[in-house]
CSV table of N, CA and C in Angstrom, one decimal:
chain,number,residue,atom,x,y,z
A,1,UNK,N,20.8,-1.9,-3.8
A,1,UNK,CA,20.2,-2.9,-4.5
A,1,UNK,C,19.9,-2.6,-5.9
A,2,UNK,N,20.2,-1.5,-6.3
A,2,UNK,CA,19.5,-0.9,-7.9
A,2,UNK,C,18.8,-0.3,-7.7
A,3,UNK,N,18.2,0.3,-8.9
A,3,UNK,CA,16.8,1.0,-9.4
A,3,UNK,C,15.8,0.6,-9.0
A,4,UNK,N,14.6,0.7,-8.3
A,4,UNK,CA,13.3,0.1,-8.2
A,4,UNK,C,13.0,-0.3,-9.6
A,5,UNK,N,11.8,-1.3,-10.2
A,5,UNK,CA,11.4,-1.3,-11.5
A,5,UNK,C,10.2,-0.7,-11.1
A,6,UNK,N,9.6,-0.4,-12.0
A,6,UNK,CA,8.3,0.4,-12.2
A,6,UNK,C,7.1,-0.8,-12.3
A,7,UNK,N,6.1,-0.4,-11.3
A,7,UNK,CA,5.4,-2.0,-11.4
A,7,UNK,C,3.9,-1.0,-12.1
A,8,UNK,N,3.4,-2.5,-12.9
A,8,UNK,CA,2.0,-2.7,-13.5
A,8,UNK,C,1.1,-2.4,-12.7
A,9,UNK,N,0.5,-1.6,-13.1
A,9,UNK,CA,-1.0,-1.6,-12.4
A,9,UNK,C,-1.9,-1.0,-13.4
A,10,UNK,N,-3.5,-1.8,-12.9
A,10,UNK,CA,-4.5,-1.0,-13.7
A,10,UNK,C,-4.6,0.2,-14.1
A,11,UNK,N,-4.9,1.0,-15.8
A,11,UNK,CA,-4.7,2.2,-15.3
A,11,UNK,C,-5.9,2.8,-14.6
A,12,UNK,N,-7.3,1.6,-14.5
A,12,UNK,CA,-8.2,2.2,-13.8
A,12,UNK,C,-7.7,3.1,-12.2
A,13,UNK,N,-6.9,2.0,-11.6
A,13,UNK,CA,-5.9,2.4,-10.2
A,13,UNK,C,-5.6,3.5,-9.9
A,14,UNK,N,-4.5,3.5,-11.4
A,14,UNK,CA,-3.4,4.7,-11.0
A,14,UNK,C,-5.0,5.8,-11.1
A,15,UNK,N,-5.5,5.7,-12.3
A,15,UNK,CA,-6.1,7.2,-12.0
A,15,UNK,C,-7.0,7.6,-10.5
A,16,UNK,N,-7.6,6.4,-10.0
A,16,UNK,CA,-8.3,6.6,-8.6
A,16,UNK,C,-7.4,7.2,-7.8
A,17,UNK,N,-6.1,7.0,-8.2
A,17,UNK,CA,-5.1,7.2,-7.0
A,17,UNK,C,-4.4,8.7,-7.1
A,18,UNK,N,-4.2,8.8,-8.5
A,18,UNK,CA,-4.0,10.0,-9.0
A,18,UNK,C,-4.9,11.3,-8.8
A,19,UNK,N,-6.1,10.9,-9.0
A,19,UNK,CA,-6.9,12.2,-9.2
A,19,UNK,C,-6.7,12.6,-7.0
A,20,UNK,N,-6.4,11.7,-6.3
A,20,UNK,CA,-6.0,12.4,-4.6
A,20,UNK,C,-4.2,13.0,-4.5
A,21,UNK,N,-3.7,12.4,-5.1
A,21,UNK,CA,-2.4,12.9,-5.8
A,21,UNK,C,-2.1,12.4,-4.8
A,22,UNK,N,-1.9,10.6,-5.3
A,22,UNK,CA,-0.8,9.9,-4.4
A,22,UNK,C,-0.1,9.2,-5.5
A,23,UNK,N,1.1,9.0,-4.9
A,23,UNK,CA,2.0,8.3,-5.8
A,23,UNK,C,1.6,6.6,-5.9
A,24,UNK,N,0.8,6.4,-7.1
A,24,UNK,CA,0.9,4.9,-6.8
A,24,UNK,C,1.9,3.7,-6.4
A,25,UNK,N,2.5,3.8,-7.3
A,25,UNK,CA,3.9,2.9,-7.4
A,25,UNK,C,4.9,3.3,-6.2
A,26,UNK,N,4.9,4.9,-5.5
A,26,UNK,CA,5.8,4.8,-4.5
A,26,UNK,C,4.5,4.6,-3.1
A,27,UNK,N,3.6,4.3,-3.0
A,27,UNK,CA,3.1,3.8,-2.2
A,27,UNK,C,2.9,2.2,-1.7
A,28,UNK,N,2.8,1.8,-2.8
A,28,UNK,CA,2.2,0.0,-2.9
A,28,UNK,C,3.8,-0.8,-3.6
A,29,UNK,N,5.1,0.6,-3.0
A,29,UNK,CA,6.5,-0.1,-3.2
A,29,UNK,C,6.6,-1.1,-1.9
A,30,UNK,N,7.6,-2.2,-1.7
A,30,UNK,CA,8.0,-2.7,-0.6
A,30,UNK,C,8.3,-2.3,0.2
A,31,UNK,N,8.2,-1.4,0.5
A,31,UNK,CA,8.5,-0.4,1.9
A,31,UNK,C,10.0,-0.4,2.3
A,32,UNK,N,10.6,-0.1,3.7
A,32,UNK,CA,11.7,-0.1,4.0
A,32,UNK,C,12.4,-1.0,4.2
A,33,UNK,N,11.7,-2.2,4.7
A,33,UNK,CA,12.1,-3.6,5.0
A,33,UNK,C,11.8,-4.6,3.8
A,34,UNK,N,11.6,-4.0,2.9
A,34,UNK,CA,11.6,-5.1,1.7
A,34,UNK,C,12.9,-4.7,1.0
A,35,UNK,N,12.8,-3.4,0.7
A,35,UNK,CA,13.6,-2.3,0.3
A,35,UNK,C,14.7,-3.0,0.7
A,36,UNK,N,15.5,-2.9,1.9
A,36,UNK,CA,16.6,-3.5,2.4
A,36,UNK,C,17.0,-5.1,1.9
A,37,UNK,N,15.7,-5.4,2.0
A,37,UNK,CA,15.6,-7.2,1.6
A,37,UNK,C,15.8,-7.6,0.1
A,38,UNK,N,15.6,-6.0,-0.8
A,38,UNK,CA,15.7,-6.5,-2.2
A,38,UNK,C,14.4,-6.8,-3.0
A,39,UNK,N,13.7,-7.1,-2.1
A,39,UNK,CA,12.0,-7.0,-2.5
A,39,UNK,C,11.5,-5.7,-3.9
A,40,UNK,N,11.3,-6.3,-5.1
A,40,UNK,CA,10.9,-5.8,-5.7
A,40,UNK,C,9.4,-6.3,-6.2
A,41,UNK,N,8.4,-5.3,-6.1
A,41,UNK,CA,7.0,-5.7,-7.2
A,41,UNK,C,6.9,-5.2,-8.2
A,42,UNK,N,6.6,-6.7,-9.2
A,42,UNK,CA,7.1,-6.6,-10.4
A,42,UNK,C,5.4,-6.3,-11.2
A,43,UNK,N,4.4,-6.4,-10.5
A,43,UNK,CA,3.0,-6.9,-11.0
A,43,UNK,C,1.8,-6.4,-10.0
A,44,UNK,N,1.3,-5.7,-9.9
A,44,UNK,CA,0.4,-5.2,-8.9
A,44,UNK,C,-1.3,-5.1,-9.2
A,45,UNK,N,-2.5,-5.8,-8.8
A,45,UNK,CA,-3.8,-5.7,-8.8
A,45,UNK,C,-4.4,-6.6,-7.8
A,46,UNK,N,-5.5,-6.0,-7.5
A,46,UNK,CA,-6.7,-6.7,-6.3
A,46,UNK,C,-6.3,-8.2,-6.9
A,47,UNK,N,-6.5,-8.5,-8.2
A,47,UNK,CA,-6.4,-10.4,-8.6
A,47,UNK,C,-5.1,-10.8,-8.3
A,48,UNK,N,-3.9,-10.1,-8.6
A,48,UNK,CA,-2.7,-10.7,-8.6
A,48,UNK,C,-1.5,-9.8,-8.2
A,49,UNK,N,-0.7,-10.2,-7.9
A,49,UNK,CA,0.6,-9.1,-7.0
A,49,UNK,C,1.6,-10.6,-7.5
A,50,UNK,N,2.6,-9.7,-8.0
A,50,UNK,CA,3.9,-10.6,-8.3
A,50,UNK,C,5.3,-9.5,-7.7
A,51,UNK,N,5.8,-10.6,-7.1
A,51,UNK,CA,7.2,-9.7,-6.3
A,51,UNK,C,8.5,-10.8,-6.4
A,52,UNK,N,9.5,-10.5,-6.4
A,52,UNK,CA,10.7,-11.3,-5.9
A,52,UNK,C,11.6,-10.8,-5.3
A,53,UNK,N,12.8,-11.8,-4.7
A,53,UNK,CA,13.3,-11.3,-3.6
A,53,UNK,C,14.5,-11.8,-4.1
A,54,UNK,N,15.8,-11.6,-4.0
A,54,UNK,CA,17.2,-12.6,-3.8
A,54,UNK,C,17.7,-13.5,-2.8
A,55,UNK,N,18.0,-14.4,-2.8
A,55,UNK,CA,18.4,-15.4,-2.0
A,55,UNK,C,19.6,-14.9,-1.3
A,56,UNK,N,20.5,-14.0,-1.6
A,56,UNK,CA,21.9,-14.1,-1.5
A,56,UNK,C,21.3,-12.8,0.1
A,57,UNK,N,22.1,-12.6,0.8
A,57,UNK,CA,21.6,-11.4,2.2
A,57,UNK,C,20.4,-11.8,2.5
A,58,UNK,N,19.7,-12.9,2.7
A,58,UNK,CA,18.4,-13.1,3.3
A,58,UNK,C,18.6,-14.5,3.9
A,59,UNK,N,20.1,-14.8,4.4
A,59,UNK,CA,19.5,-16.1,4.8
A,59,UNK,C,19.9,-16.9,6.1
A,60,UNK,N,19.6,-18.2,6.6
A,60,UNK,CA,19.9,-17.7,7.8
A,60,UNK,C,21.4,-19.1,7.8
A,61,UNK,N,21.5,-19.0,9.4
A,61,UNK,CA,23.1,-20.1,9.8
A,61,UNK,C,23.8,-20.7,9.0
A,62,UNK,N,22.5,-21.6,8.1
A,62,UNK,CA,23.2,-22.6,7.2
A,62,UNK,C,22.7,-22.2,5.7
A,63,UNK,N,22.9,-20.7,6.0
A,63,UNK,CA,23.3,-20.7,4.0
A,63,UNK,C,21.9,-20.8,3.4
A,64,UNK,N,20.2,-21.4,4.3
A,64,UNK,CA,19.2,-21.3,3.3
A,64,UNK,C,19.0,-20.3,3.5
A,65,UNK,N,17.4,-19.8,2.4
A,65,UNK,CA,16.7,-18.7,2.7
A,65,UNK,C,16.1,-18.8,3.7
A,66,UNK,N,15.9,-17.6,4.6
A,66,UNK,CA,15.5,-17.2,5.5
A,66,UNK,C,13.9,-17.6,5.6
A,67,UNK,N,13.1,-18.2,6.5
A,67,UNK,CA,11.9,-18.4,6.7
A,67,UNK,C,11.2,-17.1,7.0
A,68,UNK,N,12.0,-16.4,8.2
A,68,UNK,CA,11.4,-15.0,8.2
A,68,UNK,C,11.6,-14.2,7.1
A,69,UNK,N,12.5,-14.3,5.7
A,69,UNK,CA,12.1,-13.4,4.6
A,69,UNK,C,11.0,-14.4,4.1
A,70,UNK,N,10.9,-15.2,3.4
A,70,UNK,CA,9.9,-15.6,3.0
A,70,UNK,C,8.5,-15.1,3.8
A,71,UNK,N,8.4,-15.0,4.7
A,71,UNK,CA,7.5,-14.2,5.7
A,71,UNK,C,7.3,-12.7,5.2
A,72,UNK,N,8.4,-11.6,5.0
A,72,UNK,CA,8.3,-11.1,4.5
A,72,UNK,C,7.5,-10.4,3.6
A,73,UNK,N,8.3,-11.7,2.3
A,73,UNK,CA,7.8,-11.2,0.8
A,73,UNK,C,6.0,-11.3,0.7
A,74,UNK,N,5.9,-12.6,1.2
A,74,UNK,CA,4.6,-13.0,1.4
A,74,UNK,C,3.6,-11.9,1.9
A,75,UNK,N,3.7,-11.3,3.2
A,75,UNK,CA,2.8,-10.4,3.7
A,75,UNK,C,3.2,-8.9,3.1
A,76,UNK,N,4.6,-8.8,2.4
A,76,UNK,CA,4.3,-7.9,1.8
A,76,UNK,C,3.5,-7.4,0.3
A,77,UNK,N,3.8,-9.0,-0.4
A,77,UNK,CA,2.6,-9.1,-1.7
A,77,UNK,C,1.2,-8.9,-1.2
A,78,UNK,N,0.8,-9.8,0.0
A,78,UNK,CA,-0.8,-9.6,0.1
A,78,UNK,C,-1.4,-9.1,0.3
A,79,UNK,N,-0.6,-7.7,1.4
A,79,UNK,CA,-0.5,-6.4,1.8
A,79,UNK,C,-0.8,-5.6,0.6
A,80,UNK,N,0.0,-5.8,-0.4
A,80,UNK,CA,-0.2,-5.0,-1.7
A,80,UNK,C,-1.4,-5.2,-2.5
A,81,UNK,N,-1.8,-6.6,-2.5
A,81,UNK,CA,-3.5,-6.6,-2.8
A,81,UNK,C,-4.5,-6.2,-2.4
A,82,UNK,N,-4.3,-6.8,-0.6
A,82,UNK,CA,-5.5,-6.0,0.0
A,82,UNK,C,-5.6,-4.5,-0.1
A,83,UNK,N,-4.4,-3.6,-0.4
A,83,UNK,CA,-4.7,-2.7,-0.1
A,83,UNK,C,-5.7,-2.3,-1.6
A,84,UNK,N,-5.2,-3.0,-2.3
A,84,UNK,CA,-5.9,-2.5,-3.6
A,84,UNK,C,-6.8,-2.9,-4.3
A,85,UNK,N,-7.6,-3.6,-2.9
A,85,UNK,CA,-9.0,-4.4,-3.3
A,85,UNK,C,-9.9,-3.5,-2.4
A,86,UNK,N,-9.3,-2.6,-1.3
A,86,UNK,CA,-9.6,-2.0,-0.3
A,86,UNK,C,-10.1,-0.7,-0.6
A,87,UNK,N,-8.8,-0.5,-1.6
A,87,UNK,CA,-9.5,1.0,-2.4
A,87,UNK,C,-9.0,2.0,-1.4
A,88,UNK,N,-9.3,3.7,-2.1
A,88,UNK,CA,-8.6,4.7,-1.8
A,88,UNK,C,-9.2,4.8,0.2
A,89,UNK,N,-10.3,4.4,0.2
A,89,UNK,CA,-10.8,4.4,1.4
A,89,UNK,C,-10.9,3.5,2.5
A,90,UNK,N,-9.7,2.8,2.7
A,90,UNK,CA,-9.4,1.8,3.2
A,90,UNK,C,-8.1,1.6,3.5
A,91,UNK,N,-7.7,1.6,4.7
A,91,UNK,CA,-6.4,1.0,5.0
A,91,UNK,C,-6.4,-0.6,5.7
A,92,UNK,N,-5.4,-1.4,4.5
A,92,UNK,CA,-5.3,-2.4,5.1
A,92,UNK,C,-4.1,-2.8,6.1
A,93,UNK,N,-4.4,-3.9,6.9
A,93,UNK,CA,-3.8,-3.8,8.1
A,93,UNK,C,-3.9,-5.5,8.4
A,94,UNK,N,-2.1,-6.4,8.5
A,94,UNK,CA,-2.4,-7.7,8.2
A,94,UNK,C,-2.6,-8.3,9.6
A,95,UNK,N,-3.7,-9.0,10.0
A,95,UNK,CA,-4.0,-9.7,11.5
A,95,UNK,C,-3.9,-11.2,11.3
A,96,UNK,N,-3.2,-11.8,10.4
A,96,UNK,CA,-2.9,-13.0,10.3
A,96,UNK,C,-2.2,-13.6,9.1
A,97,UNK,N,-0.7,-14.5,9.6
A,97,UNK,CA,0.1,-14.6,8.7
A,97,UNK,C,0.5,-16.0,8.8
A,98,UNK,N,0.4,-17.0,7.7
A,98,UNK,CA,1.2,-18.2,8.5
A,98,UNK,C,1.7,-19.3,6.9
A,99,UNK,N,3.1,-19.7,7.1
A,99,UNK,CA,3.7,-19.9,6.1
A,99,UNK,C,4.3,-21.0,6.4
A,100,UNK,N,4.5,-22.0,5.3
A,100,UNK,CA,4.9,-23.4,5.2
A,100,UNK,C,5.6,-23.4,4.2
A,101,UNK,N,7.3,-23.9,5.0
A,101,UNK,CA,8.2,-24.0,4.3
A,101,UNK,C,8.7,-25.3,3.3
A,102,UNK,N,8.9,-25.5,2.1
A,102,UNK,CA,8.8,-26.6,1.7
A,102,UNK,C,10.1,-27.3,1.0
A,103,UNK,N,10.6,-26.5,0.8
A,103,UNK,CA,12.6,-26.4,0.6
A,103,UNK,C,13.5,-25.6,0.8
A,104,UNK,N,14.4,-26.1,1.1
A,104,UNK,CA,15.7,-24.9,1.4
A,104,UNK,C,15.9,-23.9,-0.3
A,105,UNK,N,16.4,-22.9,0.1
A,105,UNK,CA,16.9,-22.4,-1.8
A,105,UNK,C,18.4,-22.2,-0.9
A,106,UNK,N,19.3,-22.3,-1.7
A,106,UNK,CA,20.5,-21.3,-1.8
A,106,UNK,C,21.3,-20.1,-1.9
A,107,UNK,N,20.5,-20.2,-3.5
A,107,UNK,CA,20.6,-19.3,-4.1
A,107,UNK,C,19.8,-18.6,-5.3
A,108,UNK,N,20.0,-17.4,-6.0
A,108,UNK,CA,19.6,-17.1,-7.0
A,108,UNK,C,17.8,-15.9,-6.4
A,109,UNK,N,17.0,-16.1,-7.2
A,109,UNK,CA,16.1,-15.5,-6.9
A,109,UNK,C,14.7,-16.3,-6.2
A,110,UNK,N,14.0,-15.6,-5.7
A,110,UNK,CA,12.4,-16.3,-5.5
A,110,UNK,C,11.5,-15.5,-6.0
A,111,UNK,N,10.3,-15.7,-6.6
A,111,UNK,CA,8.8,-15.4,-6.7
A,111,UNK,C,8.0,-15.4,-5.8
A,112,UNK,N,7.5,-14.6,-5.5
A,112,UNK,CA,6.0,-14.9,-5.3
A,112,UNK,C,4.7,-14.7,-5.9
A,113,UNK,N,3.8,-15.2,-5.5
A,113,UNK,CA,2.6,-14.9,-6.5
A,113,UNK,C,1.4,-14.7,-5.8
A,114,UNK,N,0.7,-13.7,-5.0
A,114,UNK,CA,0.0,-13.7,-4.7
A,114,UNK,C,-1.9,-13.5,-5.3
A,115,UNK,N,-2.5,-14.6,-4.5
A,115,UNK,CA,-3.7,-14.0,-5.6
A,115,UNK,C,-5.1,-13.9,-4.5
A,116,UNK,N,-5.7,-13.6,-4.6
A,116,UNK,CA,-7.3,-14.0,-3.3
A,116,UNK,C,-7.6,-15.3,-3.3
A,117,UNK,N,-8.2,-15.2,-1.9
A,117,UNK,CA,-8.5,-16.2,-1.4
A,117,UNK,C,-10.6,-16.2,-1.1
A,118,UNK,N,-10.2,-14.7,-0.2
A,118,UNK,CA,-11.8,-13.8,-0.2
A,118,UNK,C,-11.5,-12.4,-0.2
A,119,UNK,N,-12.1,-11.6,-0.6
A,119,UNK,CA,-12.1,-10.5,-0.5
A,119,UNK,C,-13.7,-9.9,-0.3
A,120,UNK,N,-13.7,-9.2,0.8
A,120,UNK,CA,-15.0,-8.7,1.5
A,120,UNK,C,-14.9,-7.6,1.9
A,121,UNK,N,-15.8,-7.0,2.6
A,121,UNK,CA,-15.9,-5.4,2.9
A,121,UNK,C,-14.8,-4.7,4.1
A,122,UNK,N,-14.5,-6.2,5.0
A,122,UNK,CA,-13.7,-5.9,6.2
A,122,UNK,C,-12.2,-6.7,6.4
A,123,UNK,N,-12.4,-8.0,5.5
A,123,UNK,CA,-10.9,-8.4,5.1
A,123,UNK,C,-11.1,-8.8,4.1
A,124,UNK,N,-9.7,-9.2,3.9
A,124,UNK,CA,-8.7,-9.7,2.5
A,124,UNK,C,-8.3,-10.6,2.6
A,125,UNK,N,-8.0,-12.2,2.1
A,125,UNK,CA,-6.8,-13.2,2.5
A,125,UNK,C,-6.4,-13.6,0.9
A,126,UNK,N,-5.1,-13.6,1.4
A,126,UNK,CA,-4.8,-14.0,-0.5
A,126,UNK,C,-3.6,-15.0,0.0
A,127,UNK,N,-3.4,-15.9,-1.0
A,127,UNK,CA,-2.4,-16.9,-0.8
A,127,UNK,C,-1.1,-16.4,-1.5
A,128,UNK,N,-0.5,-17.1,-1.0
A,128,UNK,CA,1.6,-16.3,-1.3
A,128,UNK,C,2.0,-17.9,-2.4
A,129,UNK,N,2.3,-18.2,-3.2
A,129,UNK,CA,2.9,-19.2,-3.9
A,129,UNK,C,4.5,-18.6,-3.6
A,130,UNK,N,5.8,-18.8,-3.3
A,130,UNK,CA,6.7,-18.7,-3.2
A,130,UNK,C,7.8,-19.7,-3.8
A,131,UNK,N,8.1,-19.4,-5.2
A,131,UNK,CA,9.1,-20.3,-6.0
A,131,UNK,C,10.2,-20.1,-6.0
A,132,UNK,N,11.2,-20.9,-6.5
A,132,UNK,CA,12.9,-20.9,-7.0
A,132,UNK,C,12.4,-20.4,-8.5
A,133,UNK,N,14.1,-20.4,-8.9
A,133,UNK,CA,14.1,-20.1,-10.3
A,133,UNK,C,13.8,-20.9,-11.1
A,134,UNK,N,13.6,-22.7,-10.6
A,134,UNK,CA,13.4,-23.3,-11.0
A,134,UNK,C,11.3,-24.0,-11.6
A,135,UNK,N,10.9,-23.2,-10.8
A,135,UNK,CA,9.7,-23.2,-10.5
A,135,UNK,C,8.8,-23.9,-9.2
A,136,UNK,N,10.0,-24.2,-8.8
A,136,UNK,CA,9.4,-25.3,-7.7
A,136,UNK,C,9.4,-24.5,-6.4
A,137,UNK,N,8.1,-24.7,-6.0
A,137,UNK,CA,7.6,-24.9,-4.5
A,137,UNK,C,8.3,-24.2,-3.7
A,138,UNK,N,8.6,-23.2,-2.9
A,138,UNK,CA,9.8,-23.2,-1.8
A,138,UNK,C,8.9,-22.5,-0.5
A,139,UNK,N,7.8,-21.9,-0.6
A,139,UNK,CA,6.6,-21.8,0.6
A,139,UNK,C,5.5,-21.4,0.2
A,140,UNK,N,4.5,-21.7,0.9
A,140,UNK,CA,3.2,-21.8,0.7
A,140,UNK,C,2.7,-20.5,2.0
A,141,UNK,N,1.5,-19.4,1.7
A,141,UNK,CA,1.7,-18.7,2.7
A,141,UNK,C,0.3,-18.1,2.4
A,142,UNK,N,-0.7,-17.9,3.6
A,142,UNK,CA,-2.0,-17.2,3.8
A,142,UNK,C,-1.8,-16.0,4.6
A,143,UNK,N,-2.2,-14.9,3.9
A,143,UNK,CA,-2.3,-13.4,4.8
A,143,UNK,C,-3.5,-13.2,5.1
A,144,UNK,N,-4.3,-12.7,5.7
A,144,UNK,CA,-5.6,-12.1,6.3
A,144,UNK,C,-5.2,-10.5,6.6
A,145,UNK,N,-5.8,-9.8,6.4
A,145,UNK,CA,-5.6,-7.8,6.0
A,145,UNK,C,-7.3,-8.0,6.8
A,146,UNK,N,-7.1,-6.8,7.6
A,146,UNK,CA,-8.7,-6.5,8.0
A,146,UNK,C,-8.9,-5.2,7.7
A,147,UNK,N,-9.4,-4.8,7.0
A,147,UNK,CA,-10.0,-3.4,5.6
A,147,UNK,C,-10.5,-2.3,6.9
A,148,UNK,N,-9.5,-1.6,7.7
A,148,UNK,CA,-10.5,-0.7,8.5
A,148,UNK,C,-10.7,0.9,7.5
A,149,UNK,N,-11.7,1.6,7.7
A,149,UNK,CA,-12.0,2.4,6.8
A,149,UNK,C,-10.2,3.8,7.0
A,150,UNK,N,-10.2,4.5,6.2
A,150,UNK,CA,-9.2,5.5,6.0
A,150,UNK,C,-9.7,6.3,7.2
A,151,UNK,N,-9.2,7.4,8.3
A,151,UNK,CA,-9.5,8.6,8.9
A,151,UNK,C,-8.9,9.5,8.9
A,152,UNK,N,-9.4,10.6,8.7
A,152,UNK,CA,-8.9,12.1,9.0
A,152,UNK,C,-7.5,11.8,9.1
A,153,UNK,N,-6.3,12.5,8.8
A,153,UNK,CA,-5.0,12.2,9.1
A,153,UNK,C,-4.5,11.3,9.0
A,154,UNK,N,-4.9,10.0,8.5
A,154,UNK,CA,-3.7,8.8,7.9
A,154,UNK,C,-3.1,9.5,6.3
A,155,UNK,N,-2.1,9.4,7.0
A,155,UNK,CA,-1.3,9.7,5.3
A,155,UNK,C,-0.5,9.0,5.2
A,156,UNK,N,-0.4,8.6,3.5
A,156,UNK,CA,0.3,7.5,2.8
A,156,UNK,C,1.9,7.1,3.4
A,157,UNK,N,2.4,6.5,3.7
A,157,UNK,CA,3.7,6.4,4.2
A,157,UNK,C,4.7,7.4,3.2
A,158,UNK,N,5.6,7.4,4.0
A,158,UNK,CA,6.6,7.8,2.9
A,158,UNK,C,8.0,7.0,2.2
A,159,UNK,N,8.1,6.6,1.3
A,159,UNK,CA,8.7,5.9,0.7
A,159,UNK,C,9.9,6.8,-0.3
A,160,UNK,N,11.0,6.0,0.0
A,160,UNK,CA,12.1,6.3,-0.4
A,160,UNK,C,12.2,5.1,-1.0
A,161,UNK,N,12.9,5.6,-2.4
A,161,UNK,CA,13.1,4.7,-3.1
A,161,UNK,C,14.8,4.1,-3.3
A,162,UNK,N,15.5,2.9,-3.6
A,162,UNK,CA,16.8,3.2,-3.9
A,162,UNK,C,16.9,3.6,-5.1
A,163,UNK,N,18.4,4.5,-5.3
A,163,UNK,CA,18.5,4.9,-6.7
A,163,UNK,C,19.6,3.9,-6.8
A,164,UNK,N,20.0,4.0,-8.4
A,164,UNK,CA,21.4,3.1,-8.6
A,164,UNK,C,22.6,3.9,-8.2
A,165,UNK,N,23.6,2.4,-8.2
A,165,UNK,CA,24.7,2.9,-7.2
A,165,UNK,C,25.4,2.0,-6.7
């Protein structure tokens, strides 16, 4: 799929994240299933998470995008907020996901945009806006993340990135 792009983040973030010597950006990347999907975040903080995906390998019988990628992109942007409203000491973990599809795409690219909904000491819910290139509408999507504290031994996933090629 290309190069990852290098996504935005507070530098308040990176340094909370830095001074434990975790990779921000290859942590709070799309993971392996985004990764495969094309899922790139272009925009990362507790207020806002911006990602997009390609239409073209995500879609289903008749040629639209996929409901379950839009599913996806969605819990993967709000995933990326809660975790970073959650802080170094917090792993977030999504216990509810539910998306309303509102046009077919074809082709080209989608957005998402996710932003809060609430953010509290034990969950997160942020809404997914999901556009075309054109700006219009293509799903609507609420995640819920429940903030359980970090323990002994959770370590950061490991993330492979693609290289170009």
């Amino acid at each position: 799929m290309g190069e990852q792009q290098q996504v935005k983040f507070p530098q308040q973030v990176v340094d909370e994240y830095n001074a434990l010597g975790v990779d921000l950006p290859a942590l709070f990347s799309a993971g392996h299933l985004g990764t495969r999907m094309g899922v790139q975040i272009l925009e990362a903080s507790a207020d806002r998470v911006v990602g997009t995906m390609p239409v073209e390998g995500n879609t289903q019988p008749y040629g639209l995008l996929h409901g379950g990628a839009s599913a996806v992109l969605a819990e993967t942007l709000g995933s990326v907020g809660s975790m970073l409203h959650g802080g170094v000491s917090k792993i977030a973990v999504g216990v509810d996901l539910n998306c309303t599809h509102h046009r077919g795409v074809r082709s080209g690219l989608v957005t998402g945009v996710a932003t809060p909904v609430h953010r509290g000491r034990s969950t997160a819910t942020y809404e997914i806006v999901i556009s075309d290139e054109e700006g219009r509408r293509v799903c609507s999507a609420r995640l819920t993340c429940l903030l359980r504290d970090a323990r002994p031994g959770d370590e950061p996933p490991t993330i492979t990135r693609p290289t170009a090629g």
